[in-house]
XYZ file of C-alpha atoms in Angstrom:
661
model
C -31.679 137.816 144.939
C -27.998 137.189 145.296
C -26.584 133.957 143.972
C -25.066 131.570 146.481
C -23.315 128.274 146.095
C -25.677 126.666 148.561
C -28.898 127.411 150.372
C -30.345 126.042 153.558
C -34.066 125.668 154.211
C -35.034 124.644 157.747
C -38.774 124.531 157.125
C -40.912 123.613 154.158
C -43.080 126.598 155.033
C -40.334 128.795 153.657
C -41.048 127.234 150.284
C -44.785 126.827 150.399
C -45.519 130.227 151.873
C -42.853 132.176 150.053
C -44.445 135.498 149.260
C -41.670 137.276 147.481
C -40.631 137.190 143.861
C -39.233 133.807 142.939
C -35.875 133.605 141.261
C -34.934 130.466 139.423
C -33.784 127.484 141.435
C -31.150 126.696 138.895
C -28.947 129.541 140.117
C -27.991 127.357 143.084
C -25.448 124.585 142.965
C -26.607 122.937 146.173
C -29.723 122.957 148.298
C -29.557 121.648 151.860
C -32.661 120.505 153.725
C -32.822 120.123 157.468
C -34.123 116.764 158.695
C -37.850 117.017 158.192
C -40.084 116.781 161.238
C -43.730 115.840 161.329
C -44.882 119.411 161.883
C -43.444 120.578 158.589
C -44.127 117.610 156.353
C -47.709 118.373 155.315
C -47.245 121.718 153.562
C -44.361 120.534 151.445
C -45.124 120.526 147.741
C -42.606 118.718 145.569
C -42.409 116.057 142.938
C -39.606 113.531 142.917
C -38.344 113.067 139.394
C -35.433 111.581 137.547
C -32.390 113.746 137.913
C -31.655 115.932 134.879
C -28.233 117.442 134.487
C -29.341 120.886 135.652
C -31.585 119.799 138.517
C -31.232 120.920 142.100
C -29.929 118.271 144.439
C -31.535 117.995 147.833
C -30.831 115.644 150.683
C -32.791 115.004 153.838
C -34.481 112.294 155.850
C -38.045 112.127 154.558
C -39.715 113.770 151.588
C -43.360 114.178 150.696
C -43.811 113.184 147.058
C -47.089 114.801 146.091
C -46.590 113.859 142.490
C -45.210 110.405 143.092
C -46.825 109.132 146.302
C -50.185 110.696 147.052
C -50.760 108.568 150.119
C -47.976 109.795 152.322
C -44.284 110.080 152.936
C -41.777 108.571 150.557
C -39.219 107.119 152.944
C -35.768 106.542 151.568
C -32.966 105.129 153.634
C -29.978 106.476 151.783
C -31.462 109.786 150.595
C -28.292 110.426 148.669
C -29.116 112.765 145.849
C -32.889 113.070 146.057
C -33.998 115.404 143.296
C -36.954 117.663 143.933
C -38.672 119.550 141.168
C -40.165 122.435 143.104
C -42.749 124.820 141.666
C -41.229 127.683 143.634
C -37.910 129.125 144.452
C -37.609 130.406 147.993
C -36.150 132.921 150.358
C -32.616 132.591 151.603
C -32.605 132.248 155.382
C -29.777 132.437 157.828
C -28.831 129.367 159.886
C -30.474 129.295 163.281
C -27.709 129.194 165.923
C -30.163 127.899 168.534
C -30.715 124.652 166.644
C -27.251 123.202 167.042
C -28.454 119.652 167.602
C -29.202 119.211 163.924
C -26.935 117.825 161.270
C -26.969 118.626 157.592
C -25.649 116.832 154.579
C -25.039 118.013 151.058
C -24.498 116.053 147.895
C -23.255 116.997 144.476
C -25.207 116.970 141.230
C -23.315 113.931 140.050
C -24.800 111.698 142.742
C -28.448 112.420 141.957
C -30.180 109.248 140.870
C -33.559 108.751 142.552
C -36.526 107.971 140.307
C -40.156 107.507 141.321
C -42.401 105.589 138.954
C -46.034 106.290 138.057
C -46.264 110.007 138.826
C -49.657 111.669 139.250
C -51.318 113.058 136.136
C -50.533 116.676 135.375
C -54.043 117.673 136.544
C -53.882 115.662 139.774
C -53.732 116.878 143.389
C -50.124 117.970 142.994
C -50.815 120.029 139.875
C -49.507 123.502 139.234
C -52.971 124.880 139.909
C -53.128 123.324 143.364
C -49.622 124.469 144.219
C -50.027 128.097 143.157
C -53.600 128.712 144.293
C -52.510 129.517 147.892
C -50.564 132.505 146.531
C -53.776 134.270 145.414
C -55.714 135.688 148.386
C -58.791 136.588 146.360
C -59.412 132.931 145.546
C -59.769 132.032 149.230
C -63.254 133.459 149.610
C -66.828 132.344 149.218
C -69.320 134.082 146.958
C -73.017 133.501 147.576
C -72.055 130.859 150.113
C -69.930 128.773 147.772
C -66.273 128.493 146.840
C -65.283 131.077 144.246
C -64.419 129.613 140.853
C -62.772 132.319 138.773
C -62.884 131.571 135.034
C -62.623 135.083 133.591
C -58.859 135.232 133.194
C -58.955 136.414 129.593
C -60.538 139.623 130.908
C -58.108 140.035 133.793
C -55.980 137.778 135.954
C -55.802 137.639 139.725
C -52.787 138.949 141.630
C -50.443 136.878 143.790
C -49.340 138.084 147.189
C -45.884 138.822 145.795
C -47.374 141.522 143.564
C -49.563 142.951 146.318
C -46.590 143.233 148.648
C -44.426 144.825 145.972
C -47.046 147.545 145.539
C -47.371 147.992 149.276
C -43.615 148.181 149.716
C -43.271 150.873 147.073
C -45.916 153.095 148.617
C -44.633 152.492 152.134
C -40.900 152.848 151.509
C -40.017 154.421 148.132
C -42.962 156.541 147.035
C -41.510 159.339 144.942
C -41.421 160.592 141.382
C -38.899 159.111 138.978
C -36.214 160.668 136.773
C -36.635 164.039 138.486
C -35.080 164.010 141.954
C -31.646 163.392 143.409
C -32.784 162.419 146.882
C -32.813 158.829 148.094
C -36.516 158.129 147.561
C -36.478 159.409 144.000
C -33.304 157.518 143.168
C -34.705 154.301 144.639
C -38.037 154.687 142.842
C -36.209 155.384 139.577
C -34.020 152.318 140.002
C -37.017 150.079 140.680
C -38.992 151.579 137.798
C -36.175 151.024 135.315
C -35.512 147.585 136.765
C -39.091 146.693 135.872
C -38.387 147.763 132.289
C -35.356 145.452 132.214
C -37.495 142.614 133.552
C -40.050 143.101 130.780
C -37.299 143.155 128.158
C -35.774 139.950 129.501
C -39.192 138.314 129.790
C -39.899 138.662 126.062
C -36.202 138.452 125.077
C -35.901 141.971 123.684
C -32.423 143.082 122.649
C -32.472 146.237 124.760
C -34.667 147.584 127.536
C -34.961 150.813 125.535
C -37.207 148.876 123.154
C -39.833 148.696 125.926
C -42.257 151.617 126.256
C -44.583 151.669 129.252
C -48.174 152.649 128.445
C -51.456 152.729 130.342
C -52.526 149.470 128.712
C -52.276 147.535 125.458
C -54.958 149.747 123.916
C -52.802 152.824 124.382
C -49.809 150.924 123.026
C -51.681 150.177 119.782
C -52.868 153.777 119.566
C -49.270 154.902 120.030
C -48.209 152.892 116.976
C -51.249 154.026 114.995
C -50.810 157.746 115.592
C -47.033 157.904 115.771
C -45.975 155.363 113.151
C -49.219 155.140 111.167
C -49.822 158.831 110.500
C -46.157 159.251 109.552
C -45.871 156.278 107.208
C -49.266 155.622 105.633
C -50.720 157.452 102.655
C -53.725 157.132 100.360
C -53.913 153.708 98.745
C -51.676 151.965 101.259
C -53.138 148.822 102.763
C -53.374 147.610 106.346
C -54.353 143.961 106.764
C -56.215 142.746 109.845
C -58.376 139.753 110.704
C -62.049 139.929 111.602
C -61.150 138.266 114.902
C -59.197 141.265 116.190
C -60.060 143.039 119.424
C -61.726 146.432 119.000
C -58.533 148.019 120.310
C -56.700 146.672 117.275
C -59.360 147.805 114.792
C -60.681 151.210 115.848
C -57.318 153.088 115.950
C -56.570 151.997 112.398
C -60.027 153.119 111.284
C -59.126 156.587 112.568
C -55.785 156.490 110.781
C -57.371 155.257 107.554
C -59.872 158.114 107.628
C -57.056 160.625 108.051
C -54.606 159.157 105.535
C -56.790 157.460 102.936
C -55.257 154.076 103.696
C -57.348 150.966 103.043
C -58.199 148.383 105.701
C -58.513 144.801 104.479
C -59.832 142.003 106.666
C -59.048 138.300 106.654
C -62.011 135.975 107.232
C -62.105 132.592 108.971
C -61.595 129.073 107.705
C -64.179 126.333 108.144
C -62.405 125.482 111.406
C -63.093 129.024 112.644
C -59.465 130.104 112.550
C -58.247 133.260 110.772
C -57.365 132.153 107.252
C -53.632 132.820 107.006
C -53.690 131.411 103.474
C -55.950 134.281 102.412
C -53.778 136.651 104.411
C -50.784 135.593 102.352
C -52.763 136.129 99.144
C -53.722 139.648 100.273
C -50.113 140.694 100.830
C -48.718 142.928 98.126
C -46.384 145.845 97.635
C -49.275 148.068 98.739
C -49.331 146.374 102.143
C -47.598 148.534 104.721
C -48.751 146.905 107.950
C -50.248 143.654 109.219
C -52.112 143.855 112.542
C -52.713 140.422 114.001
C -53.381 138.762 117.333
C -51.166 135.993 118.638
C -54.051 134.312 120.490
C -57.717 135.105 119.844
C -59.661 136.177 122.926
C -62.788 134.509 121.493
C -61.716 131.617 119.270
C -58.683 130.559 121.359
C -56.783 130.064 118.101
C -52.988 130.445 118.201
C -51.591 131.906 114.998
C -48.168 131.107 113.484
C -46.698 134.564 113.940
C -43.303 133.541 112.567
C -44.826 132.651 109.195
C -46.979 135.759 109.048
C -44.033 138.018 109.900
C -41.855 136.342 107.277
C -44.489 136.771 104.562
C -45.089 140.402 105.526
C -41.391 141.259 105.526
C -41.049 139.717 102.064
C -43.264 142.511 100.693
C -41.744 145.202 102.917
C -44.631 145.393 105.407
C -44.354 145.804 109.164
C -46.173 143.605 111.677
C -47.928 144.618 114.890
C -48.711 141.669 117.176
C -51.418 141.836 119.836
C -49.917 139.473 122.422
C -52.272 140.228 125.325
C -53.553 136.649 125.399
C -50.199 134.968 124.756
C -47.572 136.713 126.908
C -49.236 135.578 130.187
C -49.597 131.970 129.055
C -46.632 130.893 126.954
C -43.048 131.687 126.071
C -42.976 134.755 123.806
C -39.624 135.549 122.199
C -39.668 138.724 120.118
C -36.336 137.879 118.546
C -37.705 134.576 117.360
C -40.992 136.111 116.197
C -39.131 138.990 114.515
C -42.217 141.172 114.987
C -41.752 144.911 114.490
C -44.204 145.854 117.248
C -45.747 143.815 120.053
C -48.147 144.901 122.779
C -49.255 143.310 126.049
C -51.029 144.302 129.243
C -49.938 143.862 132.854
C -53.312 143.027 134.350
C -53.617 139.873 132.252
C -50.229 138.585 133.456
C -50.909 138.714 137.211
C -49.726 142.320 137.425
C -51.521 145.540 138.382
C -54.023 147.361 136.224
C -53.152 150.691 134.666
C -49.975 149.660 132.879
C -49.052 147.835 129.696
C -46.128 147.946 127.343
C -45.135 148.325 123.730
C -42.160 146.529 122.268
C -40.765 148.167 119.161
C -37.587 147.607 117.231
C -35.050 150.296 118.064
C -34.775 151.668 114.533
C -38.547 152.065 114.284
C -38.997 153.754 117.661
C -36.125 156.153 116.958
C -37.794 157.301 113.745
C -41.255 157.797 115.252
C -42.480 161.221 116.459
C -43.914 161.635 119.984
C -47.397 160.424 120.729
C -48.177 162.790 123.622
C -46.537 166.030 124.690
C -45.509 167.003 128.210
C -42.860 166.547 130.824
C -40.080 163.959 130.615
C -40.510 163.316 126.871
C -38.561 166.437 125.919
C -34.900 167.251 125.460
C -35.276 171.056 125.303
C -38.283 173.346 125.207
C -38.248 176.800 123.601
C -41.086 179.204 123.036
C -41.401 178.364 119.368
C -40.364 174.714 119.270
C -39.161 171.728 121.278
C -36.768 168.866 120.831
C -37.513 165.425 122.135
C -35.844 162.740 124.201
C -34.739 159.407 122.858
C -37.023 156.388 123.195
C -38.510 155.163 125.408
C -38.749 158.504 127.273
C -40.042 160.144 124.089
C -43.259 158.165 124.429
C -43.729 158.384 128.207
C -44.986 161.906 128.789
C -45.820 162.965 132.332
C -45.597 161.065 135.582
C -45.723 157.351 134.771
C -47.453 154.547 136.638
C -44.487 153.922 138.935
C -46.044 151.586 141.467
C -47.783 149.666 138.706
C -44.495 149.195 136.848
C -42.868 147.849 140.009
C -45.849 145.543 140.501
C -45.491 144.348 136.912
C -41.852 143.576 137.623
C -42.898 141.508 140.638
C -45.449 139.656 138.506
C -42.754 138.828 135.962
C -40.532 137.523 138.751
C -43.391 135.346 139.931
C -44.156 133.956 136.467
C -40.480 133.416 135.727
C -40.053 131.537 138.989
C -42.726 129.075 137.904
C -41.473 128.951 134.322
C -43.514 129.995 131.301
C -43.041 126.634 129.620
C -44.381 124.924 132.748
C -47.362 127.275 132.715
C -48.007 126.606 129.030
C -47.771 122.824 129.362
C -50.143 122.770 132.324
C -52.660 125.090 130.689
C -52.698 123.021 127.493
C -53.732 119.956 129.492
C -56.333 121.921 131.442
C -57.667 123.574 128.273
C -58.072 120.220 126.545
C -59.902 118.911 129.594
C -62.216 121.936 129.526
C -62.911 121.552 125.809
C -63.622 117.827 126.106
C -65.844 118.371 129.147
C -67.912 120.986 127.333
C -68.820 118.421 124.700
C -70.900 116.617 127.330
C -73.193 119.621 127.826
C -76.454 119.285 125.841
C -77.152 121.770 123.059
C -73.859 123.636 123.412
C -71.917 125.296 120.623
C -68.202 125.919 121.257
C -66.505 128.385 118.914
C -63.032 128.058 117.486
C -60.934 125.090 116.411
C -60.941 121.720 118.108
C -57.616 120.929 119.771
C -55.403 118.564 117.815
C -51.777 117.810 117.099
C -51.820 120.247 114.188
C -54.007 122.972 115.689
C -53.009 124.899 118.795
C -55.752 126.088 121.116
C -55.351 128.426 124.080
C -56.874 127.985 127.534
C -60.276 129.558 126.875
C -63.600 128.522 125.371
C -66.344 130.770 123.995
C -69.705 129.083 123.637
C -73.477 129.378 123.611
C -76.149 127.109 125.029
C -79.324 126.812 122.982
C -82.283 128.833 124.320
C -80.178 130.462 127.038
C -78.883 133.992 126.574
C -75.183 134.192 127.563
C -75.862 137.015 130.016
C -78.566 134.939 131.710
C -76.145 132.044 131.780
C -73.325 134.071 133.324
C -75.672 135.577 135.912
C -77.047 132.182 136.843
C -73.577 130.655 137.240
C -72.518 133.576 139.416
C -75.553 133.674 141.689
C -76.164 129.954 142.014
C -72.689 128.426 141.694
C -70.238 131.276 142.440
C -68.611 130.757 139.045
C -67.256 133.849 137.301
C -67.297 133.764 133.503
C -67.666 136.450 130.842
C -70.670 137.182 128.641
C -71.111 139.633 125.795
C -69.198 140.205 122.585
C -65.794 140.368 124.318
C -64.848 143.519 122.390
C -65.069 141.550 119.143
C -68.368 142.520 117.526
C -67.242 141.979 113.897
C -66.261 138.415 114.759
C -69.568 137.705 116.478
C -71.486 139.077 113.502
C -69.445 136.838 111.217
C -70.386 133.864 113.402
C -74.048 134.905 113.221
C -74.460 135.688 116.910
C -74.771 138.804 119.045
C -72.953 137.530 122.105
C -71.334 134.495 123.658
C -70.255 133.191 127.039
C -66.568 132.616 127.712
C -64.673 130.571 130.284
C -60.949 131.279 130.406
C -58.265 129.594 132.487
C -54.946 130.439 134.082
C -52.310 128.337 135.782
C -53.935 128.737 139.219
C -57.114 127.044 138.013
C -57.605 123.369 138.688
C -59.451 120.377 137.308
C -61.958 120.830 140.132
C -62.719 124.347 138.857
C -63.569 122.903 135.452
C -65.701 120.157 137.003
C -67.678 122.696 139.063
C -68.172 124.821 135.960
C -69.477 121.905 133.899
C -71.892 120.900 136.669
C -73.213 124.443 136.852
C -73.503 124.623 133.089
C -75.562 121.457 132.948
C -77.915 122.942 135.542
C -78.957 125.625 133.065
C -81.063 122.973 131.382
C -84.063 122.229 133.613
C -84.916 118.509 133.422
C -88.579 117.585 133.804
C -87.785 115.565 136.915
C -86.529 118.683 138.673
C -89.579 120.871 137.946
C -91.645 121.400 141.054
C -95.305 120.929 140.151
C -96.617 122.457 143.380
C -95.559 125.127 145.809
C -97.517 126.575 148.736
C -97.605 130.264 149.561
C -99.800 132.679 151.416
C -99.008 136.159 150.213
C -96.292 136.929 147.740
C -94.244 138.245 150.621
C -93.989 134.670 151.910
C -93.408 132.566 148.826
C -91.789 129.203 149.399
C -89.003 128.194 147.064
C -89.584 126.171 143.952
C -86.838 123.761 143.050
C -86.449 125.430 139.674
C -83.130 126.924 138.723
C -84.231 130.264 137.343
C -86.359 132.841 139.156
C -89.432 134.693 137.997
C -90.213 137.740 140.098
C -93.811 138.728 140.759
C -94.763 142.288 141.771
C -95.697 142.502 145.440
C -98.858 144.472 144.721
C -100.649 141.342 143.517
C -102.890 139.558 146.032
C -103.034 135.809 146.109
C -105.815 134.982 148.547
C -108.874 133.082 147.387
C -111.689 135.165 145.870
C -114.463 132.577 145.967
C -117.591 133.330 147.988
C -117.388 130.084 149.917
C -113.905 130.756 151.259
C -112.423 133.249 153.655
C -109.761 135.601 152.477
C -106.077 134.851 152.969
C -106.596 131.116 152.581
C -103.407 129.486 151.367
C -103.074 128.736 147.702
C -101.180 126.072 145.844
C -99.407 126.592 142.527
C -100.347 123.589 140.436
C -98.799 124.750 137.175
C -96.814 127.742 136.017
C -96.151 127.159 132.313
C -96.663 124.575 129.647
C -94.481 123.522 126.764
C -90.964 124.561 127.729
C -88.574 122.378 129.667
C -86.420 125.313 130.705
C -87.374 128.367 132.694
C -84.483 130.076 130.931
C -86.444 129.759 127.712
C -89.566 131.090 129.447
C -87.685 134.054 130.774
C -86.165 134.856 127.397
C -86.798 138.389 126.133
C -88.745 139.475 129.189
C -86.742 142.621 129.355
C -85.213 144.647 126.602
C -81.488 144.297 126.014
C -79.128 146.980 124.953
C -75.552 146.533 123.775
C -73.342 148.837 125.779
C -69.957 149.558 124.246
C -68.160 149.279 127.569
C -66.518 145.889 127.797
C -68.943 144.295 125.386
C -71.375 143.445 128.159
C -75.024 142.901 127.273
C -77.052 144.666 129.940
C -80.783 144.544 130.678
C -82.624 147.835 130.364
C -85.793 148.013 132.448
C -88.697 150.090 131.195
C -91.674 151.215 133.273
C -94.179 149.752 130.832
C -92.145 146.879 129.486
C -94.294 143.860 128.709
C -93.395 140.256 128.296
C -93.397 138.667 124.885
C -94.922 135.578 126.512
C -97.259 135.502 129.464
C -96.548 133.416 132.513
C -99.675 132.093 134.162
C -99.705 130.725 137.687
C -102.594 128.284 138.037
C -103.795 128.438 141.652
C -105.949 126.130 143.753
C -107.396 127.170 147.101
C -106.533 124.799 149.936
C -109.918 125.441 151.548
C -112.646 125.333 148.932
C -110.501 123.909 146.135
C -111.490 126.813 143.918
C -109.207 127.052 140.887
C -108.030 130.379 139.509
C -105.243 131.781 137.411
C -102.726 134.487 138.182
C -101.325 135.964 134.964
C -98.091 137.942 135.012
C -98.361 140.382 132.152
C -95.652 142.833 133.068
C -92.167 142.092 134.172
C -90.300 145.281 134.918
C -89.279 143.533 138.142
C -88.040 140.432 136.353
C -84.424 139.486 136.775
C -82.656 136.171 137.140
C -82.161 135.390 140.798
C -83.769 138.591 142.043
C -85.468 141.832 141.064
C -83.924 145.096 139.953
C -84.864 147.303 142.901
C -86.140 144.901 145.506
C -89.763 145.337 144.420
C -90.370 141.747 143.396
C -90.376 138.388 145.099
C -88.621 135.383 143.597
C -90.305 132.069 142.999
C -86.989 130.386 143.620
């Protein structure tokens, strides 16, 4: 976007509904608002604040102050130098010559002076989450008849319209290969692709865009370092230090390298606060240490590590540092110059960008000394029959046709995040994360993993937890089917960490800036419903055949095979007389506990998800007995359910069962 000395906006819709990449507001010296009419007041989203030296000055007639005056319009007679802190920047529009009856006024920065007292809390109706949520089309839908609450952002983030349109525009207007053609489409695609690289470099404050290598994802970026740098620089007896809280993608590649080179992998355990023990890490460092592989933010514990300290200690013994920043780059300011890390990896899909692309940052001198990772087109300088020479980085590590559209989409995502401001995102998420953590403490029999937030301990915007007697997969399924809340269950690609904690799996709720306090409240309400209070257990339910079961008010379903008959068998009564369920189980206050272990579970390596495996002759570990009473002759009988291959929370596997729900 070109820089102008002033900008005119004749409708607040141009701000609120801006769909293109946002550039910073602070590139403008003046902003001019048309007199605001009633038809354009409501969508305006702005907070009136005290005027800082670098603020944008706006003048007009009336201004909605979502942050300052929730009840309506903040009317100001003079309106000289009203300062608006907008969450967006906006499109430049040309003056409308047909609207000549309007007058406009501008003021300088020096005259800004308006202050509004008692602003709304950061999580209030004018919060960043409320303001940005309209930009994400996927969030405007209902799932199972309820509003979607998406709390699986640590797995992947949702995409704003700006990113979707950037992808569409590329495929509609510029689709071509890069670095290979001289025609217009190829040149345009190449320019946009390389522009995305520059945006990534600026986003993390790299010295040069040539220090950014595009990869398929962060996993490939780590493998690139492992096979290119690791195999070239590690030998038998050398040590690589990791923590037990690392993602599988940061562990498995170095296991391969260690097997090939004879290098030794050493792992740092956790403190009593369930944070990787950086004190022990420092003790492990020695002249044998060649590399430290460490996460910036744990995808399970939510701990934020002091990378600056770790890098300094590692460099003191001559070791390099690889930082897994997948959970930090989308949520906070990451400055590679300040961190001084040798390598850093991140993934587009976690930062509101497309899937299928990530990036590796590497210091120029390290990348220049590393051999290629993959062979093919574009990564070569010259190819002969008996040997080849290779291009300079980053081309050396980008063999074949790259993910062009995805790179352009990543660039659009960076524009979007930059327009909001990473510090603004971080500050908002800290407040929302603390609210989530505090709210979870009100849930009975819950265990939250990781450190408690405090002034000395940083905690990211995610919480991994378990509820007693409820398997995390059952919990996640229940929240999805009954409350339309999306969370993650499984080991989150961190099995060593879960074993260290003494568990097989956990549930995880993770936030992003487009989440709101209401999302957290809905989640907590759903979570509390997993415990079935005695007052909510239905003691009776009438049904004829199992094809016509009425719903119990219980929260979890038990499916009964349709082949069972439920009519009365007494001699005094006619068949098909209605029955009444007077009791279905004794002892447990939660149907989740009753349903526990009714089907075998198998850990699948894909994504760490715990999946049920149904067997033809699978039997329950505990029987469920339906005690029946005939409505005609009052004959009492029991209906035992001994097999449960059709059992599944909220429904059966293949439609062969009927839910008592």
